[in-house]
Structure formats: structure tokens, C-alpha cells
Coordinates of N, CA and C in Angstrom, one line a residue:
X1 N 2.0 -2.2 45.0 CA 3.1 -1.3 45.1 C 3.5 -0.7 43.7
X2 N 3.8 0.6 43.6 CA 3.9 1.5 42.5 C 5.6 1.8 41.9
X3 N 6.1 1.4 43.1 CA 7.4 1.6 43.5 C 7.7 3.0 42.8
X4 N 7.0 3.8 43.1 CA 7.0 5.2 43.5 C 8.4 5.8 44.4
X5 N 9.3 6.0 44.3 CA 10.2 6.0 45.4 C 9.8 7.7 46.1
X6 N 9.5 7.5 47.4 CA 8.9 8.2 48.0 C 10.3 8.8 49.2
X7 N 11.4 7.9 49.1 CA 12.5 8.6 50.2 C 13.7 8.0 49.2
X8 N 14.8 8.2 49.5 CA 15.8 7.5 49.2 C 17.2 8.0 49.9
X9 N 18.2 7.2 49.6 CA 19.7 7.9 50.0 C 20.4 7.6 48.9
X10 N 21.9 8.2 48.8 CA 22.8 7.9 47.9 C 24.1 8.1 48.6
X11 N 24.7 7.1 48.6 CA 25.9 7.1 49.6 C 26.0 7.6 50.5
X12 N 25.0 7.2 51.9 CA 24.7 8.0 53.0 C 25.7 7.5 53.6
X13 N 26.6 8.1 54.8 CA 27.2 8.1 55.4 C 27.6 8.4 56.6
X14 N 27.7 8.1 57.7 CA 28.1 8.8 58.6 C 28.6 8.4 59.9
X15 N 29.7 8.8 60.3 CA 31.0 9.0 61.0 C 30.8 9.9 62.5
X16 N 31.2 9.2 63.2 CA 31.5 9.6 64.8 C 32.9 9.3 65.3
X17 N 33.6 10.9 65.1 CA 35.0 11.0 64.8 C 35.8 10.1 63.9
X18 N 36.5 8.9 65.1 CA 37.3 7.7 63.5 C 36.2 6.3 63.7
X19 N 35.0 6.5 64.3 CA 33.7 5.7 63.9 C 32.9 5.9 62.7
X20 N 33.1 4.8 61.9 CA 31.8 5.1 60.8 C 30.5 4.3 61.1
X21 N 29.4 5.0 61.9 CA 28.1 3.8 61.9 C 27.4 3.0 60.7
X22 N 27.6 4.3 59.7 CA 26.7 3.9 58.0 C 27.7 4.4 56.8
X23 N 28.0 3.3 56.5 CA 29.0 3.6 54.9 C 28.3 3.2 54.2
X24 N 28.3 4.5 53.4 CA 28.1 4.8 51.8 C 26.4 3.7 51.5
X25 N 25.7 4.0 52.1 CA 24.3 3.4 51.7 C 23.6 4.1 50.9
X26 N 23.6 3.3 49.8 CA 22.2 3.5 49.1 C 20.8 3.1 49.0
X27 N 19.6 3.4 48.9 CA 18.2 2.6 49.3 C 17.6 3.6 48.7
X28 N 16.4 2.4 48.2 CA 14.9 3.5 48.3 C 13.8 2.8 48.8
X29 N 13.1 3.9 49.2 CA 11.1 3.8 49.8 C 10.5 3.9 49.3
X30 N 9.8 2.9 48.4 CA 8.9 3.0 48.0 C 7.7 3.2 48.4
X31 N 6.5 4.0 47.4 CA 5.1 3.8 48.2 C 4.4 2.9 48.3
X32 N 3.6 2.5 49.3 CA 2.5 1.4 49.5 C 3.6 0.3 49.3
X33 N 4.5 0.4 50.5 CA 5.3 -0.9 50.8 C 6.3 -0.7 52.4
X34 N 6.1 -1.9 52.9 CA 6.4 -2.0 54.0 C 8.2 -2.4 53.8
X35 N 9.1 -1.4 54.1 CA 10.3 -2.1 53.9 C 11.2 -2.3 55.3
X36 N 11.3 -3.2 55.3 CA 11.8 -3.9 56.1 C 13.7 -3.5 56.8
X37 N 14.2 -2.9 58.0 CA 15.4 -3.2 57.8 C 15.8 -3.9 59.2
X38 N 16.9 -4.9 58.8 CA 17.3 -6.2 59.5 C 18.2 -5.9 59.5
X39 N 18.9 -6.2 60.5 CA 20.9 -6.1 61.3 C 21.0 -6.6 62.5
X40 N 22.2 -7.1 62.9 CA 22.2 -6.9 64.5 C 22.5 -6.0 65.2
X41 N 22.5 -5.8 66.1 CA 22.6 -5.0 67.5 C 24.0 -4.3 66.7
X42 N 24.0 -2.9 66.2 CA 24.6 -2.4 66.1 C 25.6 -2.2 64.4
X43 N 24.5 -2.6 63.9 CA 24.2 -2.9 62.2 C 24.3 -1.4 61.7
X44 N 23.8 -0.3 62.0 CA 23.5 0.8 61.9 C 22.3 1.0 61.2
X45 N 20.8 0.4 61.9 CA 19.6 0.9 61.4 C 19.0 2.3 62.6
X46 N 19.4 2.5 63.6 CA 18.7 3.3 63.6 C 19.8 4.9 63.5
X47 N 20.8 4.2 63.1 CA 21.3 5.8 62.5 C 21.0 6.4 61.1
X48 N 20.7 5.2 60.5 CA 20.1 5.3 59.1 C 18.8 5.8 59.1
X49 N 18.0 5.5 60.2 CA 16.6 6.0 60.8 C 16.7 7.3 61.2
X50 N 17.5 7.7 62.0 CA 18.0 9.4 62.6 C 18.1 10.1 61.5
X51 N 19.1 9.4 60.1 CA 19.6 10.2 59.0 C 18.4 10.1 57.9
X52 N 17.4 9.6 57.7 CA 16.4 9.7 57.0 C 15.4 10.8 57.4
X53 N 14.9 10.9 59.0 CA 14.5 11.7 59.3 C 15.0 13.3 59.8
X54 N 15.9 13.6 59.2 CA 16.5 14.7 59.7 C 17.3 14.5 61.3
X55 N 17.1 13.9 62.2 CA 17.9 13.8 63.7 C 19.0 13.9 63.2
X56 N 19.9 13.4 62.8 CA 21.3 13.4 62.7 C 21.5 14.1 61.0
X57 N 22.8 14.5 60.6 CA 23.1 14.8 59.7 C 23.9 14.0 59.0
X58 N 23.9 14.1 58.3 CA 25.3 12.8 57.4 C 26.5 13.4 57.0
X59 N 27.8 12.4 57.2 CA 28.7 13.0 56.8 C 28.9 13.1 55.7
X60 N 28.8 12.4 54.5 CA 28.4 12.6 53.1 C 27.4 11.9 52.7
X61 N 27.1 12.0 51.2 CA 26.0 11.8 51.0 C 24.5 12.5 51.0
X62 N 23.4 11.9 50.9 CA 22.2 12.6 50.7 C 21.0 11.4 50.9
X63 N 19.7 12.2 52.0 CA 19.1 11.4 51.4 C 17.6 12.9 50.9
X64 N 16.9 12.4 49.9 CA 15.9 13.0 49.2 C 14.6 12.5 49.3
X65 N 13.4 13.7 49.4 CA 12.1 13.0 49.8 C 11.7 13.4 48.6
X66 N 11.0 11.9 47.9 CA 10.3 12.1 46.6 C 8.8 12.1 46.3
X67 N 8.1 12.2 47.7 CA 7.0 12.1 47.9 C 6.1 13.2 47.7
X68 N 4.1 13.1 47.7 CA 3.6 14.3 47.6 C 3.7 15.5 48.9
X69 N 3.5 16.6 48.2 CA 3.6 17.9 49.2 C 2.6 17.4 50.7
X70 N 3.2 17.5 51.9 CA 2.0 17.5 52.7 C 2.6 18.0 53.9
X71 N 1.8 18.5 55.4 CA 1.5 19.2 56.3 C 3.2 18.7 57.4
X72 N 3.3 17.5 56.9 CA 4.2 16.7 57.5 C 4.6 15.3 56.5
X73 N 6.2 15.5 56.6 CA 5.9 14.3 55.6 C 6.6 12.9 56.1
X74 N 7.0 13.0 57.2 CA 7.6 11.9 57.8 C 6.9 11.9 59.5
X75 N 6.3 10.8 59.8 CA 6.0 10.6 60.9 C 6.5 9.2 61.7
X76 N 6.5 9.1 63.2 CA 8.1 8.7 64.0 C 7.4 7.8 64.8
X77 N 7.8 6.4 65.2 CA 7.4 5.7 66.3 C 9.1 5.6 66.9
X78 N 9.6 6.0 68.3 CA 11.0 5.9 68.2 C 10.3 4.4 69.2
X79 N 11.6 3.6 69.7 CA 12.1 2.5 70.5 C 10.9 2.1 71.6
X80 N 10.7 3.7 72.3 CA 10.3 4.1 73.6 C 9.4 4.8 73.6
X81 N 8.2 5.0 73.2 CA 7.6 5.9 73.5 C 7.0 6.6 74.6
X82 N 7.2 8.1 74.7 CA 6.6 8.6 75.9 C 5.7 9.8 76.0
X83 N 4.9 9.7 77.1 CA 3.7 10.6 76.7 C 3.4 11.4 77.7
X84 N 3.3 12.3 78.3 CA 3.2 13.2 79.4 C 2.1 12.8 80.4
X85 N 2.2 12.2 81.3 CA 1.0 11.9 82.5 C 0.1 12.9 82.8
X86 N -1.3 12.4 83.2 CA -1.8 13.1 83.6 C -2.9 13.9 82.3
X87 N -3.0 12.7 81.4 CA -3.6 13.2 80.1 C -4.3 11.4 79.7
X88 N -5.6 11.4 79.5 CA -6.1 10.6 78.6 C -5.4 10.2 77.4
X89 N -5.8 8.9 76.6 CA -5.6 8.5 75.1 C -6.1 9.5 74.1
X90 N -7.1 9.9 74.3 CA -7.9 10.9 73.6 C -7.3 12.4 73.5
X91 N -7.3 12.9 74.8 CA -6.6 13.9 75.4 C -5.5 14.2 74.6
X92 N -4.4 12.8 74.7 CA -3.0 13.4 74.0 C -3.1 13.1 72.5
X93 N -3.6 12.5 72.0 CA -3.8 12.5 70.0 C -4.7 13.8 70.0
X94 N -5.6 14.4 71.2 CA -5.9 15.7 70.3 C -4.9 16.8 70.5
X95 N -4.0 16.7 71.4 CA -3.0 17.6 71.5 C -2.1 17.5 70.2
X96 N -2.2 15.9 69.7 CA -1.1 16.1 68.5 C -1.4 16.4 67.2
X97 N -3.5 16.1 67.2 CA -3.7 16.4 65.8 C -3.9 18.0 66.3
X98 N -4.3 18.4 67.1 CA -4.4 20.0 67.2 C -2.9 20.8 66.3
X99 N -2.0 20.1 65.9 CA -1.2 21.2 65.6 C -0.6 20.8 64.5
X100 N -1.6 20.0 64.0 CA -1.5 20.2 62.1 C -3.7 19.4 61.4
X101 N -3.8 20.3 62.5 CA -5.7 20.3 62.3 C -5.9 18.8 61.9
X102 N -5.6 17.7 62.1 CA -6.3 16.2 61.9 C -7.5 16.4 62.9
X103 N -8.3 15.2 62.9 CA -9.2 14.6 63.2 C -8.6 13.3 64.5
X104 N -8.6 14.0 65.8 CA -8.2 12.5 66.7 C -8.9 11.7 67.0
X105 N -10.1 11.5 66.3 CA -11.3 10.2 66.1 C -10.6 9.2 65.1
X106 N -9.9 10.2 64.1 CA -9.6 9.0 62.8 C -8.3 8.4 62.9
X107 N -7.0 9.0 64.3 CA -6.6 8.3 64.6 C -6.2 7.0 65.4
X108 N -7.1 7.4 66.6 CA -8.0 6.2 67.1 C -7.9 5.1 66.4
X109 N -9.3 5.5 65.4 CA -9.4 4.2 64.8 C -8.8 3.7 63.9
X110 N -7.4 4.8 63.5 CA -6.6 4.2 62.7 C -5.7 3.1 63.0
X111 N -5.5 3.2 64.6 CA -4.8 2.0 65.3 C -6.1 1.3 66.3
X112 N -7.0 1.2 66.5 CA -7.8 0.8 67.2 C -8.3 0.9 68.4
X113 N -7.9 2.0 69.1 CA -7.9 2.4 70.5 C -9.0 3.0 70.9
X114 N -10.1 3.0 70.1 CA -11.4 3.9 70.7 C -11.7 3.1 72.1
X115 N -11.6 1.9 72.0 CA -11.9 1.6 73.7 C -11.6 2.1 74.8
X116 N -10.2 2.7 74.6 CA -9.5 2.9 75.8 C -9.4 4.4 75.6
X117 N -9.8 5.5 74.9 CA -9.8 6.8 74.4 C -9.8 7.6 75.7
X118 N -10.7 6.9 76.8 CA -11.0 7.8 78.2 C -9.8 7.0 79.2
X119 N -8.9 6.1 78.8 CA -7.8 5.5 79.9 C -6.9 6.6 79.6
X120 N -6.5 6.9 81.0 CA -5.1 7.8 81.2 C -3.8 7.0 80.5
X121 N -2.8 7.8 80.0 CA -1.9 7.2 78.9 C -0.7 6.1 80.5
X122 N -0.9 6.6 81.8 CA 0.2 5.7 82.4 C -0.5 4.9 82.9
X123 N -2.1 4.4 82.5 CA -2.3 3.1 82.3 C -2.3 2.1 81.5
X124 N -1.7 2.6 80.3 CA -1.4 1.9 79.1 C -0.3 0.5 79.1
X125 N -0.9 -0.6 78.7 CA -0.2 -1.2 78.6 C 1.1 -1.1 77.3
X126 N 2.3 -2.0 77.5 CA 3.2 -1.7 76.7 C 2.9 -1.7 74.9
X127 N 2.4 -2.6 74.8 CA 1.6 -2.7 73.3 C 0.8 -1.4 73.0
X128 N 0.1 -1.2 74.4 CA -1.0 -0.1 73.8 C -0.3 1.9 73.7
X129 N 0.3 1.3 74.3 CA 1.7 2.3 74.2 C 2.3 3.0 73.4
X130 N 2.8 1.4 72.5 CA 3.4 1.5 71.2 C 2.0 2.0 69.9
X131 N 0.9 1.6 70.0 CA -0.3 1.9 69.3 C -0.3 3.2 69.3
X132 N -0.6 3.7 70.9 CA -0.9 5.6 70.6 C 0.2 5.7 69.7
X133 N 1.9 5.8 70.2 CA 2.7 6.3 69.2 C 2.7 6.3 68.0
X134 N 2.3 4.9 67.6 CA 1.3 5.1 66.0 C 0.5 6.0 65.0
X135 N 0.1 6.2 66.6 CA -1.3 7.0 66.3 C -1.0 8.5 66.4
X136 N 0.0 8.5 66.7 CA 0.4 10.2 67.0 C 1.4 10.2 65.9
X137 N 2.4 9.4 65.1 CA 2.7 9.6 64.2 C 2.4 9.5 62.9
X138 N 1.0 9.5 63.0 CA 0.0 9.0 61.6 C -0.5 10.9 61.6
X139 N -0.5 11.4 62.8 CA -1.1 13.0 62.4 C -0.7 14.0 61.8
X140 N -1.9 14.5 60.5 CA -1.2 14.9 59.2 C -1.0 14.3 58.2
X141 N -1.5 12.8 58.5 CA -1.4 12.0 57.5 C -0.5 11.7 56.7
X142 N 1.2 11.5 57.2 CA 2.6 11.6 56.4 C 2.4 11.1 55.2
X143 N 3.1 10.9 54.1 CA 3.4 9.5 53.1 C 4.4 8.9 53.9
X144 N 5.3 9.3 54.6 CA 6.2 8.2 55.2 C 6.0 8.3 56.3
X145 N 5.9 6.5 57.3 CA 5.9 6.2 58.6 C 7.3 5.5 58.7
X146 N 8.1 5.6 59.7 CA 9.0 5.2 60.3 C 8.9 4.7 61.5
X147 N 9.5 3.7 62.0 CA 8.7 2.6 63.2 C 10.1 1.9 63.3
X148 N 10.5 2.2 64.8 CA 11.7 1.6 65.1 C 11.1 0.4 66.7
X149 N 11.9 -0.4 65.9 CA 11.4 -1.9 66.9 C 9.7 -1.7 67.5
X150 N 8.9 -1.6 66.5 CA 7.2 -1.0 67.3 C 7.1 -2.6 67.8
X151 N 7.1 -3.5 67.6 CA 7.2 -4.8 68.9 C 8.0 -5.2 69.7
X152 N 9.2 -4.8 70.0 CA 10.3 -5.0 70.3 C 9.6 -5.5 72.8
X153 N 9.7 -6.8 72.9 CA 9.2 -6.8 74.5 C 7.9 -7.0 74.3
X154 N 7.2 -7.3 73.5 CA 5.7 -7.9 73.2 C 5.3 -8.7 73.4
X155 N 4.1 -9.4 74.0 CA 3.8 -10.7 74.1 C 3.5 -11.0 72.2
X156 N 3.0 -12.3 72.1 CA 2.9 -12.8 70.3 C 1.6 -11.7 70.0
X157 N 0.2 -12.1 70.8 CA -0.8 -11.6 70.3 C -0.3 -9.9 70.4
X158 N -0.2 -9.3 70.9 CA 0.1 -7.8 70.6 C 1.0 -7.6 69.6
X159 N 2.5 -8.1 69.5 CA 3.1 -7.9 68.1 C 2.7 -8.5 67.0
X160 N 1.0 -9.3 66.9 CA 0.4 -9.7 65.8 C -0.1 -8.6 65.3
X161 N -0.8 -7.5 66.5 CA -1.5 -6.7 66.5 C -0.6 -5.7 65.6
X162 N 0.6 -5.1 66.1 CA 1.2 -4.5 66.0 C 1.2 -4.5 64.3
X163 N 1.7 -5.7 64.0 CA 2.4 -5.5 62.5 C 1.2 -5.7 61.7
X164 N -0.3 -5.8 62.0 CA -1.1 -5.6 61.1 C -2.0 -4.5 60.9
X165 N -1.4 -3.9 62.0 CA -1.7 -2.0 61.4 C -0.5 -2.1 60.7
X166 N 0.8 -2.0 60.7 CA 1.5 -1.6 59.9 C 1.4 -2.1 58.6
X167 N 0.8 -3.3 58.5 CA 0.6 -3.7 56.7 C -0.3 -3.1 56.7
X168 N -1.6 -2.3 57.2 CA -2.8 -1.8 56.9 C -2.0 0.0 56.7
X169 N -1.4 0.3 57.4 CA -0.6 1.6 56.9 C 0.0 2.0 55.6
X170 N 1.1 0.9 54.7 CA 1.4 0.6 53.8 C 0.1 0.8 52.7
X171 N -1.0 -0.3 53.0 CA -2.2 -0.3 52.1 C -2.8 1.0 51.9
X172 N -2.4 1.7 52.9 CA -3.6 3.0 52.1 C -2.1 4.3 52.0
X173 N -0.9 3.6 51.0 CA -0.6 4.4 50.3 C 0.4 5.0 50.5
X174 N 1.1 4.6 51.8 CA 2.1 5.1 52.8 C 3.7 4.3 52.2
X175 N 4.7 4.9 52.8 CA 5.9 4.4 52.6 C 6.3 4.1 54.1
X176 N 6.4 2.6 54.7 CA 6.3 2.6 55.8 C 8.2 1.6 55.9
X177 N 9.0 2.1 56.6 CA 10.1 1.9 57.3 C 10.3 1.2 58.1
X178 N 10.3 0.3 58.4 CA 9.9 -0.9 59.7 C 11.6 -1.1 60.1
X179 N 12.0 -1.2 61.5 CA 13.5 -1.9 62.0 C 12.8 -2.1 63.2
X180 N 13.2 -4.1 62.9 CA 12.7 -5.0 64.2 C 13.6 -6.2 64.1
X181 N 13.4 -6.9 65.2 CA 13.9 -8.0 65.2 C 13.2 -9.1 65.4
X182 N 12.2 -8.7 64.8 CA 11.1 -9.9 65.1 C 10.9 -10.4 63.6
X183 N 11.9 -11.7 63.1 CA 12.1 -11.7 61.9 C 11.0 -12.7 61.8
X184 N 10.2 -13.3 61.9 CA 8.9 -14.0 61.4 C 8.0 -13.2 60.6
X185 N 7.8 -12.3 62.0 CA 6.7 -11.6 61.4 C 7.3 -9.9 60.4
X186 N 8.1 -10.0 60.5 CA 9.0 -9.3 59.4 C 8.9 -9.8 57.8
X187 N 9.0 -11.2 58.4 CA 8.9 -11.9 56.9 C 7.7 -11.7 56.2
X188 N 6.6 -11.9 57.4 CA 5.1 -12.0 56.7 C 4.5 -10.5 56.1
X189 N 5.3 -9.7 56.9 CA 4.8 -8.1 56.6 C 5.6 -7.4 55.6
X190 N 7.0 -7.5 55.7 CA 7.6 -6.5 54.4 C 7.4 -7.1 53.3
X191 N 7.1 -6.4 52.5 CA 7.6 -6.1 50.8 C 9.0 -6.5 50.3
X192 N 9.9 -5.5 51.2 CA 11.6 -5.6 50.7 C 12.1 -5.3 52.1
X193 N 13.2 -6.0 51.9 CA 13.9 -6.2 53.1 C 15.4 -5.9 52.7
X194 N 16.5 -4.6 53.7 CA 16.9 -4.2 53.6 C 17.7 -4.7 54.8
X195 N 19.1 -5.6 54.3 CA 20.0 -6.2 55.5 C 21.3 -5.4 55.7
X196 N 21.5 -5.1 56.9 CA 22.7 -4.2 57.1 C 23.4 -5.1 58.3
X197 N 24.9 -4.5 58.4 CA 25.8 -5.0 59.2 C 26.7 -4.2 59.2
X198 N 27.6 -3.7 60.7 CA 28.9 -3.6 60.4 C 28.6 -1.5 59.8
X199 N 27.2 -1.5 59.7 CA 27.2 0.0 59.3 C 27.0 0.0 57.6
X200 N 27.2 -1.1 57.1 CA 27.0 -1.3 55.2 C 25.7 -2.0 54.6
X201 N 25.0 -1.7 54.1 CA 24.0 -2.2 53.2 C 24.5 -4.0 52.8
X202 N 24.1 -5.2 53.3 CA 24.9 -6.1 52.5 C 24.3 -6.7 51.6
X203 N 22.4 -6.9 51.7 CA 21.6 -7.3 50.0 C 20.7 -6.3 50.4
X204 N 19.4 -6.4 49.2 CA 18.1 -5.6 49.6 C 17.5 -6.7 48.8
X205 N 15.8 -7.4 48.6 CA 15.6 -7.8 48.1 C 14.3 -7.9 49.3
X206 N 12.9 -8.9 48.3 CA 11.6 -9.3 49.0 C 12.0 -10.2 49.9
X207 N 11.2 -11.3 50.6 CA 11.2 -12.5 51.4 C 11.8 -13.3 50.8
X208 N 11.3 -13.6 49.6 CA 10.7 -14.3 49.0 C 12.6 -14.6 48.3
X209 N 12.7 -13.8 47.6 CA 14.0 -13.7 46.9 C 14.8 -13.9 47.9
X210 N 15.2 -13.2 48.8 CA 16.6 -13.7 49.7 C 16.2 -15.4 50.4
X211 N 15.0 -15.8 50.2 CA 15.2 -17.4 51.1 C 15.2 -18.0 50.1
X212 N 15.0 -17.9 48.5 CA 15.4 -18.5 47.8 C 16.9 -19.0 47.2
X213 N 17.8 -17.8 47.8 CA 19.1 -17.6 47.8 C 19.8 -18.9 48.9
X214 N 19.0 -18.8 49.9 CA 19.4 -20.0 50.8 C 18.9 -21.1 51.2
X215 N 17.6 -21.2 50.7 CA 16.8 -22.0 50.8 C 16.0 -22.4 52.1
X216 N 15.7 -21.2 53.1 CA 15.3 -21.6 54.6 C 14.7 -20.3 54.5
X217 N 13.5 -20.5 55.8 CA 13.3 -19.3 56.6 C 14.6 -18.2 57.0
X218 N 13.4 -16.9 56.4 CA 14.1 -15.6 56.8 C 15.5 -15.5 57.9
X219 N 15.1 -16.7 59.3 CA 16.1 -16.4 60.1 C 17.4 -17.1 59.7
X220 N 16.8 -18.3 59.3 CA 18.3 -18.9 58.6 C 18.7 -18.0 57.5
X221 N 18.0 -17.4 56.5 CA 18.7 -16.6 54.9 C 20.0 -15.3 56.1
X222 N 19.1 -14.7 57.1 CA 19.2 -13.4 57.5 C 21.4 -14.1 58.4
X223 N 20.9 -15.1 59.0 CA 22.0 -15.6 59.4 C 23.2 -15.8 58.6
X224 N 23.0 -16.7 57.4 CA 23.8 -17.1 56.2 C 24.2 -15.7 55.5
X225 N 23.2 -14.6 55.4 CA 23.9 -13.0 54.4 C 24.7 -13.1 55.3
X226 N 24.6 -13.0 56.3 CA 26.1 -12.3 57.5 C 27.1 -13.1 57.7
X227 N 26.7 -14.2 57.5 CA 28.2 -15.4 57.5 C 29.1 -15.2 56.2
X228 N 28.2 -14.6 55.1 CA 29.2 -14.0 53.7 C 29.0 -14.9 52.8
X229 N 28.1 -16.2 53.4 CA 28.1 -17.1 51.9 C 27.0 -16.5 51.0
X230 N 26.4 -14.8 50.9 CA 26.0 -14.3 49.5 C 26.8 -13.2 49.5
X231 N 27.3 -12.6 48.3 CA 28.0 -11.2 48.2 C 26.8 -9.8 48.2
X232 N 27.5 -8.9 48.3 CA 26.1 -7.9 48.1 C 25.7 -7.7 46.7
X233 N 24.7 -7.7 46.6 CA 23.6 -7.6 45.2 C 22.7 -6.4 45.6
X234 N 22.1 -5.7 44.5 CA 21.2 -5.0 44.3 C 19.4 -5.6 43.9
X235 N 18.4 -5.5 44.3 CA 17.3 -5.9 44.2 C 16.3 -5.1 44.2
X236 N 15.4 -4.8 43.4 CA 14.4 -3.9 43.2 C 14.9 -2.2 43.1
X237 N 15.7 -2.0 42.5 CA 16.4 -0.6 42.5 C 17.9 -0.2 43.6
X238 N 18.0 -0.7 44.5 CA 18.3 -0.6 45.6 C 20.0 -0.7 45.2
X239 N 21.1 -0.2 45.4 CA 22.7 -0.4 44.6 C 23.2 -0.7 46.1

């Protein structure tokens, strides 16, 4: 990791009427690192996900892409992915690299799907599902991937699958965005982990550092930030 900061925010914000989902967050993305963000049900990660990628706008604040020039610079796995019937695996990644000229062979095998390249997409199982959407948000080759819950209803072996394309995405150079609740394998795959609640940033730091703070697995540290026995700290740049 170069910690290149490839995205970032500065006091992102944003409000639905007298709702605030995200106050005043700051973060950055770095390259060739998987960062991680953790909250519960209603923490505000995927409005922070909307507001990184352009979907929503912020009510104040900013966020900035510091990454190199390219054809596309942010690519999207949302919750759900969906794909229009009546079209092959193959079929629909050439529909998606057709309109920024990729190669849908090197998508494929960028998530592993040459097997099933000739299965129609609504015989996809749920894992393999989440894979094409991978694979269609890899076209153009972003620096940044963004991946909201990509195991979220997985059996183990598929969301093993899952999260080791995503550390293989990271490795060749990417700024990859991860929000899951699959905090094991969260632990095993991010870099830095970014804990929200309540709509506020409350630490950022690696695995490694916040279970030190508590002395347990991720799920017990991730439980303990939220009960308040740590205050917010900054880690690896992050305020």
C-alpha cells in the first residue's frame, strides 16, 4: 500500500430535511487497499457510498478524486444486482465492456466465470450474481471499486470466494471500498477499517490496531467502539 489517497471526503455531510444520515465525515482511499466500512443497520455507509459515487449530493462538504485520469474512475457493485434476462454471462459483460472498449474475456477471468460465460444470467446463482456485478464494475478498469454488502445472504464457501477477488482487486492497484457485515472475513481482507454509527465516523484504523485497543476479535472491538468505551481517534490519515 502506497497510501496514495485515490478518493477522499472533508466534512461530508448530509441531511434529509431535519434527518442528518452522515455528519461531517472525513476519510481517505487509499490505493492498493481494501478499506473496509463497518456500522449497523443504519450507521450511514451506504449514503456515504451514494455520496462518494456521485448518487446523492452532499449537503456540505466535499468529496475529491485523487486518482489517475481514466475512461471511468469509479466502478459499483450495489446490494442487488440486476441484469436484464434473456442474455448470457458473456453476452451481458460484452454489452458492458462494449461501451468503454474493454476486453469481456479479461473480465471473466477477472472474477472467474469463464465456466459459466454461455449460462443465461437468470440462471445464476446468488454468489455468481454478485461475481458478474464485479465483473461489470471492473469495465474500464476503474482505480476505484466500490462493493456494497458483495456477500451479504451467502453460503461460507461463496463469500470466501467473494472476498478473495476483492483482495485480488486491491493487489493489482485498485482503491477498493468494501461495506459488509461479514466481520471475520472483513477482518481478514481490509487494510483499514472505517467504523460509523448514528451517521458519524467514530475510529478508522487497520484490524490489527483497533483489536488491540480491546483486546478481542473484530466482532467484540466493533461492539465495544459502539458501546463508547474508545473515543474517536484518527488512524492512518483519516480525522
Amino acid at each position: 500500500m502506497t497510501d496514495e489517497p485515490y478518493l477522499s471526503t472533508s466534512e461530508l455531510t448530509k441531511s434529509y430535511g431535519d434527518v442528518t444520515a452522515l455528519d461531517a465525515v472525513t476519510v481517505t482511499f487509499p490505493d492498493t487497499a481494501v478499506t473496509g466500512l463497518v456500522g449497523p443497520n443504519g450507521s450511514g455507509k451506504t449514503t456515504l457510498i451514494e455520496l462518494l459515487l456521485g448518487i446523492e449530493r452532499p449537503t456540505l462538504g466535499t468529496v475529491e478524486y485523487g486518482g489517475p485520469d481514466a475512461v471511468r474512475r469509479f466502478g459499483y457493485l450495489p446490494q442487488r444486482p440486476t441484469f436484464r434476462p434473456g442474455f448470457t454471462v458473456a453476452e451481458t459483460l460484452g454489452f458492458y465492456a462494449g461501451l468503454v472498449d474493454d476486453d469481456p474475456d479479461r473480465l471473466l477471468a477477472e472474477v472467474g466465470l469463464e465456466a459459466v460465460a454461455d449460462r443465461p444470467v437468470t440462471g445464476l446463482s446468488g454468489g455468481m450474481t454478485r461475481l458478474l456485478g464485479i465483473a461489470q464494475a471492473l469495465a474500464g478498469d476503474p482505480p476505484v471499486v466500490v462493493l456494497d454488502e458483495p456477500a451479504s445472504g451467502l453460503d461460507p464457501a461463496m463469500s470466501e470466494r467473494i472476498f478473495s477477488v476483492v483482495e485480488d482487486l486491491a493487489a493489482e492497484g485498485r482503491a477498493v471500498v468494501l461495506s459488509s457485515h461479514e466481520l471475520p472475513l472483513v477482518e481478514r481482507t481490509a487494510d483499514r477499517l472505517a467504523v460509523l454509527e448514528s451517521g458519524r465516523l467514530r475510529t478508522t484504523g487497520t484490524p490489527s490496531e483497533l483489536r488491540e485497543r480491546t483486546g478481542g476479535p473484530l466482532h467484540e472491538t466493533f461492539t465495544s467502539l459502539l458501546a463508547g468505551e474508545t473515543g474517536v481517534v484518527s488512524v492512518g490519515g483519516d480525522r
